[in-house]
Amino acid sequence: MKRLFVLAMVCLMALPAFSQAKKPSIMFVPSNAWCKEKGYGSTVDVNGVEQFVPNYTAALEDTELLPVLAELNGLMADQGFPALNMQATMNMINRRRAEEAALQTKAGNQAMTNDLRELRNQAKADIMIYVTWSINRIGPNRSATYTLDGQDPYTGMSVTTVTGTGTPTNSVATPVLLKEAVNANMPLFCDRLQAHFDDMFENGRSVSLQIRVVENNPMGIDLESEMGDEYMELREIIEDWVYENTQSHRYNLSDDSEVHMNFVEVRIPIYDDRGRAQDARAWARGLIRHLRSEPYSIEAVKLDSPGLGEAVLYLGEK
């Protein structure tokens, strides 16, 4: 009887740990559509394609935005989701920009920055939620129409989207109208966010890895070069490392030759062995250390990371 009592107490003590699943970190950000409508950003030419680039520093001066973000952060907190503060993160980015203003590229031009890219890289939120809203006026009453688009900042893929319109009311405060409109769909929205995070926690975060061999590199190597004690091709050495360092060995080598390898849908653990959030750059550094060690001794390896979920290794360049 005593044994049964002790077992029951152990089970009861373990219940909170199982019932409280780890929540993803999120950040609310005004959508491109909202920024463009308000004039907070500019259109630039990227390889012949016009793209809108938001200016979040200007957007944060909008008298509606901060109260709206505060209301949405509060709603997520009620659901147990830790919300990162967009304004605080942009302040950190702008302070760093000011400190680095004197730094220039090799061509003598000041380095270009992108608010969205820097916000993603600085915050490292598990999910970015882009919010769009507008106010409808029907006689003396007003209502808010909204869209919340949760995206994985590592892949840019949409996780879940909800949209709706609140009940018309004579309330005049836009943040309150938006909060009331969003609140009805918040449980479903959060369930979908949690399902995406649970999948990442179990199966790993999806990133991409590209390997490029620099032409006429000083080591005279390519991916068919045989190396190490077993004289394996370099491409095999790299793929073996990817196999051993992906969650459940999940990855897809979509394309390769003697000078390049393209890994997509590479599932990496979302946290490293010290419990820190891990992006593609941090994970790929492990491959660099592997290639630089004996018996391979490939010292000339350069790492580039265009985004949180992308890593490019250049062999033969440093």
mmCIF file of C-alpha atoms in Angstrom:
data_model
loop_
_atom_site.group_PDB
_atom_site.id
_atom_site.type_symbol
_atom_site.label_atom_id
_atom_site.label_comp_id
_atom_site.label_asym_id
_atom_site.label_seq_id
_atom_site.Cartn_x
_atom_site.Cartn_y
_atom_site.Cartn_z
ATOM 1 C CA MET A 1 0.000 0.000 0.000
ATOM 2 C CA LYS A 2 2.837 2.365 0.930
ATOM 3 C CA ARG A 3 4.551 1.575 -2.370
ATOM 4 C CA LEU A 4 1.396 2.490 -4.316
ATOM 5 C CA PHE A 5 1.113 5.775 -2.413
ATOM 6 C CA VAL A 6 4.698 6.745 -3.231
ATOM 7 C CA LEU A 7 4.213 5.845 -6.917
ATOM 8 C CA ALA A 8 1.045 7.952 -7.085
ATOM 9 C CA MET A 9 2.870 10.954 -5.562
ATOM 10 C CA VAL A 10 5.713 10.650 -8.078
ATOM 11 C CA CYS A 11 3.215 10.592 -10.953
ATOM 12 C CA LEU A 12 1.398 13.657 -9.608
ATOM 13 C CA MET A 13 4.664 15.565 -9.272
ATOM 14 C CA ALA A 14 5.590 14.711 -12.875
ATOM 15 C CA LEU A 15 2.282 15.895 -14.346
ATOM 16 C CA PRO A 16 3.182 19.628 -14.503
ATOM 17 C CA ALA A 17 6.369 18.871 -16.454
ATOM 18 C CA PHE A 18 4.415 16.942 -19.074
ATOM 19 C CA SER A 19 1.458 19.342 -19.204
ATOM 20 C CA GLN A 20 3.551 22.465 -19.708
ATOM 21 C CA ALA A 21 5.043 22.066 -23.153
ATOM 22 C CA LYS A 22 7.836 24.456 -24.098
ATOM 23 C CA LYS A 23 6.448 27.458 -25.942
ATOM 24 C CA PRO A 24 8.008 29.067 -29.027
ATOM 25 C CA SER A 25 9.266 32.638 -28.749
ATOM 26 C CA ILE A 26 7.312 34.990 -31.003
ATOM 27 C CA MET A 27 7.550 38.566 -32.200
ATOM 28 C CA PHE A 28 4.788 40.715 -33.696
ATOM 29 C CA VAL A 29 5.880 42.862 -36.633
ATOM 30 C CA PRO A 30 3.821 45.137 -38.909
ATOM 31 C CA SER A 31 3.334 43.524 -42.297
ATOM 32 C CA ASN A 32 4.828 44.830 -45.514
ATOM 33 C CA ALA A 33 1.315 45.673 -46.701
ATOM 34 C CA TRP A 34 0.667 47.863 -43.652
ATOM 35 C CA CYS A 35 4.098 49.548 -43.896
ATOM 36 C CA LYS A 36 3.656 50.178 -47.613
ATOM 37 C CA GLU A 37 0.197 51.689 -47.141
ATOM 38 C CA LYS A 38 1.547 53.989 -44.443
ATOM 39 C CA GLY A 39 4.644 54.918 -46.444
ATOM 40 C CA TYR A 40 7.132 53.319 -44.038
ATOM 41 C CA GLY A 41 9.645 51.894 -46.481
ATOM 42 C CA SER A 42 10.832 52.035 -50.059
ATOM 43 C CA THR A 43 10.877 49.958 -53.215
ATOM 44 C CA VAL A 44 14.271 48.761 -54.415
ATOM 45 C CA ASP A 45 15.461 46.873 -57.483
ATOM 46 C CA VAL A 46 16.845 43.424 -56.664
ATOM 47 C CA ASN A 47 18.231 41.714 -59.752
ATOM 48 C CA GLY A 48 15.595 43.332 -61.940
ATOM 49 C CA VAL A 49 12.729 42.604 -59.533
ATOM 50 C CA GLU A 50 11.186 45.419 -57.507
ATOM 51 C CA GLN A 51 10.871 44.607 -53.806
ATOM 52 C CA PHE A 52 9.415 46.622 -50.962
ATOM 53 C CA VAL A 53 11.794 47.066 -48.015
ATOM 54 C CA PRO A 54 10.082 48.184 -44.785
ATOM 55 C CA ASN A 55 11.547 50.884 -42.563
ATOM 56 C CA TYR A 56 10.687 49.670 -39.070
ATOM 57 C CA THR A 57 12.403 52.597 -37.358
ATOM 58 C CA ALA A 58 9.970 54.953 -39.089
ATOM 59 C CA ALA A 59 7.035 52.615 -38.497
ATOM 60 C CA LEU A 60 7.678 52.597 -34.748
ATOM 61 C CA GLU A 61 7.054 56.365 -34.751
ATOM 62 C CA ASP A 62 3.433 55.674 -35.771
ATOM 63 C CA THR A 63 1.155 56.510 -32.843
ATOM 64 C CA GLU A 64 -0.967 53.376 -33.387
ATOM 65 C CA LEU A 65 1.717 50.738 -33.808
ATOM 66 C CA LEU A 66 3.204 50.507 -30.300
ATOM 67 C CA PRO A 67 -0.203 50.284 -28.534
ATOM 68 C CA VAL A 68 -1.307 47.639 -31.049
ATOM 69 C CA LEU A 69 1.856 45.586 -30.479
ATOM 70 C CA ALA A 70 1.417 45.922 -26.716
ATOM 71 C CA GLU A 71 -2.157 44.589 -26.885
ATOM 72 C CA LEU A 72 -1.129 41.656 -29.091
ATOM 73 C CA ASN A 73 1.840 40.833 -26.859
ATOM 74 C CA GLY A 74 -0.548 40.808 -23.917
ATOM 75 C CA LEU A 75 -2.904 38.398 -25.664
ATOM 76 C CA MET A 76 -0.033 36.023 -26.401
ATOM 77 C CA ALA A 77 1.197 36.274 -22.812
ATOM 78 C CA ASP A 78 -2.276 35.216 -21.665
ATOM 79 C CA GLN A 79 -1.815 32.082 -23.790
ATOM 80 C CA GLY A 80 1.616 31.432 -22.251
ATOM 81 C CA PHE A 81 3.693 32.488 -25.278
ATOM 82 C CA PRO A 82 6.820 34.612 -24.611
ATOM 83 C CA ALA A 83 6.644 37.673 -26.874
ATOM 84 C CA LEU A 84 9.837 39.501 -27.833
ATOM 85 C CA ASN A 85 9.650 43.287 -27.916
ATOM 86 C CA MET A 86 10.070 44.681 -31.429
ATOM 87 C CA GLN A 87 10.851 48.226 -30.285
ATOM 88 C CA ALA A 88 13.570 47.115 -27.860
ATOM 89 C CA THR A 89 15.149 44.929 -30.533
ATOM 90 C CA MET A 90 15.144 47.730 -33.122
ATOM 91 C CA ASN A 91 16.708 50.083 -30.553
ATOM 92 C CA MET A 92 19.562 47.590 -30.111
ATOM 93 C CA ILE A 93 19.992 47.324 -33.880
ATOM 94 C CA ASN A 94 20.055 51.104 -34.327
ATOM 95 C CA ARG A 95 22.610 51.536 -31.542
ATOM 96 C CA ARG A 96 24.847 48.993 -33.233
ATOM 97 C CA ARG A 97 24.360 50.711 -36.595
ATOM 98 C CA ALA A 98 25.449 54.010 -35.071
ATOM 99 C CA GLU A 99 28.582 52.383 -33.661
ATOM 100 C CA GLU A 100 29.388 50.786 -37.002
ATOM 101 C CA ALA A 101 28.571 53.842 -39.137
ATOM 102 C CA ALA A 102 32.254 54.470 -39.781
ATOM 103 C CA LEU A 103 32.814 50.952 -41.109
ATOM 104 C CA GLN A 104 32.903 50.715 -44.870
ATOM 105 C CA THR A 105 33.030 47.935 -47.421
ATOM 106 C CA LYS A 106 36.199 47.235 -49.379
ATOM 107 C CA ALA A 107 34.762 49.269 -52.247
ATOM 108 C CA GLY A 108 34.573 52.293 -49.968
ATOM 109 C CA ASN A 109 30.781 52.319 -49.728
ATOM 110 C CA GLN A 110 28.911 52.120 -46.466
ATOM 111 C CA ALA A 111 27.482 48.654 -45.920
ATOM 112 C CA MET A 112 23.806 48.266 -46.847
ATOM 113 C CA THR A 113 21.382 47.174 -44.127
ATOM 114 C CA ASN A 114 17.904 45.702 -44.198
ATOM 115 C CA ASP A 115 15.527 46.176 -41.269
ATOM 116 C CA LEU A 116 13.717 42.872 -41.742
ATOM 117 C CA ARG A 117 16.898 40.807 -42.083
ATOM 118 C CA GLU A 118 18.544 42.470 -39.100
ATOM 119 C CA LEU A 119 15.411 42.149 -36.981
ATOM 120 C CA ARG A 120 15.235 38.421 -37.709
ATOM 121 C CA ASN A 121 18.938 37.901 -37.028
ATOM 122 C CA GLN A 122 18.939 39.930 -33.812
ATOM 123 C CA ALA A 123 15.720 38.587 -32.273
ATOM 124 C CA LYS A 124 16.064 34.947 -33.395
ATOM 125 C CA ALA A 125 12.370 34.477 -32.647
ATOM 126 C CA ASP A 126 11.012 31.002 -33.344
ATOM 127 C CA ILE A 127 8.051 32.535 -35.173
ATOM 128 C CA MET A 128 7.525 36.043 -36.577
ATOM 129 C CA ILE A 129 3.887 37.166 -36.708
ATOM 130 C CA TYR A 130 3.159 39.803 -39.334
ATOM 131 C CA VAL A 131 0.078 41.841 -38.515
ATOM 132 C CA THR A 132 -2.093 43.833 -40.913
ATOM 133 C CA TRP A 133 -5.141 45.771 -39.805
ATOM 134 C CA SER A 134 -7.600 48.365 -41.025
ATOM 135 C CA ILE A 135 -10.519 50.168 -39.410
ATOM 136 C CA ASN A 136 -14.034 49.996 -40.864
ATOM 137 C CA ARG A 137 -16.551 52.783 -40.221
ATOM 138 C CA ILE A 138 -20.284 52.066 -40.307
ATOM 139 C CA GLY A 139 -22.155 55.132 -39.120
ATOM 140 C CA PRO A 140 -21.077 55.888 -35.545
ATOM 141 C CA ASN A 141 -19.592 52.411 -35.088
ATOM 142 C CA ARG A 142 -16.156 51.104 -35.960
ATOM 143 C CA SER A 143 -14.648 47.639 -36.324
ATOM 144 C CA ALA A 144 -11.200 46.218 -37.026
ATOM 145 C CA THR A 145 -10.321 43.842 -39.849
ATOM 146 C CA TYR A 146 -7.053 42.029 -39.324
ATOM 147 C CA THR A 147 -4.699 39.351 -40.628
ATOM 148 C CA LEU A 148 -2.090 37.553 -38.527
ATOM 149 C CA ASP A 149 0.474 35.650 -40.583
ATOM 150 C CA GLY A 150 2.830 33.497 -38.517
ATOM 151 C CA GLN A 151 6.031 32.720 -40.432
ATOM 152 C CA ASP A 152 9.129 30.672 -39.711
ATOM 153 C CA PRO A 153 11.916 33.297 -39.951
ATOM 154 C CA TYR A 154 14.452 30.576 -40.822
ATOM 155 C CA THR A 155 12.621 29.441 -43.969
ATOM 156 C CA GLY A 156 10.205 32.296 -44.679
ATOM 157 C CA MET A 157 7.391 29.745 -44.883
ATOM 158 C CA SER A 158 3.969 30.560 -43.467
ATOM 159 C CA VAL A 159 3.078 28.496 -40.396
ATOM 160 C CA THR A 160 -0.511 29.626 -39.948
ATOM 161 C CA THR A 161 -2.693 32.559 -40.934
ATOM 162 C CA VAL A 162 -5.908 33.845 -39.406
ATOM 163 C CA THR A 163 -8.071 36.740 -40.531
ATOM 164 C CA GLY A 164 -11.297 38.237 -39.338
ATOM 165 C CA THR A 165 -13.383 41.286 -38.503
ATOM 166 C CA GLY A 166 -14.530 42.309 -35.060
ATOM 167 C CA THR A 167 -18.021 43.266 -33.973
ATOM 168 C CA PRO A 168 -18.880 46.920 -34.725
ATOM 169 C CA THR A 169 -18.775 49.091 -31.621
ATOM 170 C CA ASN A 170 -18.666 52.752 -30.717
ATOM 171 C CA SER A 171 -15.211 52.292 -29.185
ATOM 172 C CA VAL A 172 -12.674 54.697 -30.673
ATOM 173 C CA ALA A 173 -9.374 53.116 -29.600
ATOM 174 C CA THR A 174 -7.845 51.151 -32.474
ATOM 175 C CA PRO A 175 -5.734 48.848 -30.231
ATOM 176 C CA VAL A 176 -8.862 47.884 -28.263
ATOM 177 C CA LEU A 177 -10.826 47.219 -31.460
ATOM 178 C CA LEU A 178 -8.026 45.027 -32.780
ATOM 179 C CA LYS A 179 -7.642 43.159 -29.485
ATOM 180 C CA GLU A 180 -11.369 42.364 -29.382
ATOM 181 C CA ALA A 181 -11.334 41.211 -33.012
ATOM 182 C CA VAL A 182 -8.246 39.015 -32.642
ATOM 183 C CA ASN A 183 -9.215 37.496 -29.298
ATOM 184 C CA ALA A 184 -11.876 35.198 -30.762
ATOM 185 C CA ASN A 185 -9.373 33.376 -33.000
ATOM 186 C CA MET A 186 -6.413 33.457 -30.620
ATOM 187 C CA PRO A 187 -6.771 29.896 -29.194
ATOM 188 C CA LEU A 188 -6.857 28.318 -32.668
ATOM 189 C CA PHE A 189 -3.973 30.511 -33.848
ATOM 190 C CA CYS A 190 -1.856 29.582 -30.826
ATOM 191 C CA ASP A 191 -2.632 25.885 -31.232
ATOM 192 C CA ARG A 192 -1.251 26.001 -34.774
ATOM 193 C CA LEU A 193 1.857 27.891 -33.676
ATOM 194 C CA GLN A 194 2.461 25.335 -30.950
ATOM 195 C CA ALA A 195 1.979 22.427 -33.372
ATOM 196 C CA HIS A 196 4.655 23.891 -35.662
ATOM 197 C CA PHE A 197 7.057 24.391 -32.759
ATOM 198 C CA ASP A 198 6.411 20.891 -31.425
ATOM 199 C CA ASP A 199 7.318 19.506 -34.853
ATOM 200 C CA MET A 200 10.563 21.524 -34.842
ATOM 201 C CA PHE A 201 11.346 20.392 -31.309
ATOM 202 C CA GLU A 202 10.884 16.739 -32.268
ATOM 203 C CA ASN A 203 12.193 16.712 -35.840
ATOM 204 C CA GLY A 204 14.553 19.707 -35.926
ATOM 205 C CA ARG A 205 14.505 23.136 -37.530
ATOM 206 C CA SER A 206 14.672 23.225 -41.327
ATOM 207 C CA VAL A 207 17.687 25.056 -42.831
ATOM 208 C CA SER A 208 19.778 24.863 -45.989
ATOM 209 C CA LEU A 209 23.507 24.328 -46.481
ATOM 210 C CA GLN A 210 25.481 25.068 -49.631
ATOM 211 C CA ILE A 211 29.073 24.009 -50.282
ATOM 212 C CA ARG A 212 31.058 25.877 -52.931
ATOM 213 C CA VAL A 213 34.622 25.179 -54.068
ATOM 214 C CA VAL A 214 36.543 28.318 -55.018
ATOM 215 C CA GLU A 215 38.091 28.144 -58.470
ATOM 216 C CA ASN A 216 41.904 27.870 -58.529
ATOM 217 C CA ASN A 217 42.021 27.589 -54.734
ATOM 218 C CA PRO A 218 45.515 27.382 -53.171
ATOM 219 C CA MET A 219 44.968 23.838 -51.884
ATOM 220 C CA GLY A 220 44.063 22.558 -55.343
ATOM 221 C CA ILE A 221 41.086 20.613 -53.980
ATOM 222 C CA ASP A 222 37.560 19.925 -55.118
ATOM 223 C CA LEU A 223 34.786 17.726 -53.748
ATOM 224 C CA GLU A 224 36.205 14.660 -55.489
ATOM 225 C CA SER A 225 39.582 15.014 -53.746
ATOM 226 C CA GLU A 226 40.387 11.986 -51.613
ATOM 227 C CA MET A 227 41.349 12.828 -48.047
ATOM 228 C CA GLY A 228 41.892 11.328 -44.624
ATOM 229 C CA ASP A 229 43.111 7.936 -43.510
ATOM 230 C CA GLU A 230 40.426 6.128 -45.501
ATOM 231 C CA TYR A 231 40.932 8.236 -48.659
ATOM 232 C CA MET A 232 37.288 9.218 -48.859
ATOM 233 C CA GLU A 233 36.110 11.844 -51.313
ATOM 234 C CA LEU A 234 35.594 15.231 -49.687
ATOM 235 C CA ARG A 235 31.913 15.150 -50.632
ATOM 236 C CA GLU A 236 31.525 11.896 -48.662
ATOM 237 C CA ILE A 237 33.287 13.386 -45.643
ATOM 238 C CA ILE A 238 30.919 16.375 -45.696
ATOM 239 C CA GLU A 239 27.788 14.278 -46.171
ATOM 240 C CA ASP A 240 28.831 11.930 -43.356
ATOM 241 C CA TRP A 241 29.162 14.929 -41.025
ATOM 242 C CA VAL A 242 25.739 16.252 -42.067
ATOM 243 C CA TYR A 243 24.255 12.795 -41.469
ATOM 244 C CA GLU A 244 25.720 12.596 -37.964
ATOM 245 C CA ASN A 245 24.744 16.148 -36.978
ATOM 246 C CA THR A 246 21.151 16.403 -38.167
ATOM 247 C CA GLN A 247 18.147 15.512 -36.062
ATOM 248 C CA SER A 248 17.147 11.914 -36.841
ATOM 249 C CA HIS A 249 19.621 12.147 -39.791
ATOM 250 C CA ARG A 250 17.060 14.109 -41.808
ATOM 251 C CA TYR A 251 18.321 16.088 -44.810
ATOM 252 C CA ASN A 252 18.106 16.124 -48.583
ATOM 253 C CA LEU A 253 21.159 16.438 -50.852
ATOM 254 C CA SER A 254 19.331 17.945 -53.797
ATOM 255 C CA ASP A 255 22.285 18.572 -56.096
ATOM 256 C CA ASP A 256 26.051 18.032 -56.143
ATOM 257 C CA SER A 257 29.082 17.967 -58.411
ATOM 258 C CA GLU A 258 32.843 18.229 -58.013
ATOM 259 C CA VAL A 259 32.520 21.947 -57.136
ATOM 260 C CA HIS A 260 29.217 22.289 -55.255
ATOM 261 C CA MET A 261 26.750 20.562 -52.933
ATOM 262 C CA ASN A 262 23.246 21.783 -52.093
ATOM 263 C CA PHE A 263 21.605 20.439 -48.935
ATOM 264 C CA VAL A 264 17.965 21.412 -48.384
ATOM 265 C CA GLU A 265 15.415 20.505 -45.726
ATOM 266 C CA VAL A 266 18.301 19.991 -43.331
ATOM 267 C CA ARG A 267 16.804 19.397 -39.881
ATOM 268 C CA ILE A 268 19.089 20.737 -37.160
ATOM 269 C CA PRO A 269 18.416 20.730 -33.397
ATOM 270 C CA ILE A 270 16.758 24.018 -32.421
ATOM 271 C CA TYR A 271 19.092 24.294 -29.410
ATOM 272 C CA ASP A 272 22.790 23.543 -29.152
ATOM 273 C CA ASP A 273 24.350 21.447 -26.380
ATOM 274 C CA ARG A 274 24.415 24.529 -24.123
ATOM 275 C CA GLY A 275 20.708 25.231 -24.567
ATOM 276 C CA ARG A 276 21.158 28.225 -26.877
ATOM 277 C CA ALA A 277 18.947 28.822 -29.916
ATOM 278 C CA GLN A 278 20.805 27.507 -32.963
ATOM 279 C CA ASP A 279 20.674 28.948 -36.466
ATOM 280 C CA ALA A 280 22.245 27.690 -39.688
ATOM 281 C CA ARG A 281 25.446 29.702 -39.172
ATOM 282 C CA ALA A 282 26.077 28.349 -35.663
ATOM 283 C CA TRP A 283 25.407 24.790 -36.805
ATOM 284 C CA ALA A 284 27.669 25.084 -39.881
ATOM 285 C CA ARG A 285 30.588 26.216 -37.713
ATOM 286 C CA GLY A 286 30.740 22.643 -36.472
ATOM 287 C CA LEU A 287 31.407 21.470 -40.028
ATOM 288 C CA ILE A 288 34.160 24.060 -40.396
ATOM 289 C CA ARG A 289 35.861 22.800 -37.233
ATOM 290 C CA HIS A 290 35.574 19.250 -38.566
ATOM 291 C CA LEU A 291 37.184 20.134 -41.902
ATOM 292 C CA ARG A 292 39.972 22.111 -40.259
ATOM 293 C CA SER A 293 40.881 19.287 -37.905
ATOM 294 C CA GLU A 294 43.180 16.347 -38.609
ATOM 295 C CA PRO A 295 43.418 14.482 -40.880
ATOM 296 C CA TYR A 296 41.755 16.916 -43.342
ATOM 297 C CA SER A 297 43.399 20.213 -42.313
ATOM 298 C CA ILE A 298 41.373 22.386 -44.705
ATOM 299 C CA GLU A 299 42.126 25.781 -43.178
ATOM 300 C CA ALA A 300 40.756 27.901 -46.030
ATOM 301 C CA VAL A 301 37.004 27.772 -45.333
ATOM 302 C CA LYS A 302 34.795 30.856 -45.405
ATOM 303 C CA LEU A 303 31.263 30.935 -43.976
ATOM 304 C CA ASP A 304 28.506 33.196 -45.278
ATOM 305 C CA SER A 305 24.973 33.309 -43.892
ATOM 306 C CA PRO A 306 22.446 35.319 -45.945
ATOM 307 C CA GLY A 307 19.727 34.539 -43.372
ATOM 308 C CA LEU A 308 18.980 32.618 -40.196
ATOM 309 C CA GLY A 309 18.168 29.458 -42.142
ATOM 310 C CA GLU A 310 20.963 29.609 -44.741
ATOM 311 C CA ALA A 311 24.657 28.756 -44.552
ATOM 312 C CA VAL A 312 27.141 28.820 -47.427
ATOM 313 C CA LEU A 313 30.654 27.386 -47.073
ATOM 314 C CA TYR A 314 33.363 28.411 -49.554
ATOM 315 C CA LEU A 315 36.200 25.894 -49.642
ATOM 316 C CA GLY A 316 39.522 27.387 -50.649
ATOM 317 C CA GLU A 317 38.731 30.911 -49.424
ATOM 318 C CA LYS A 318 39.227 32.511 -46.033
#
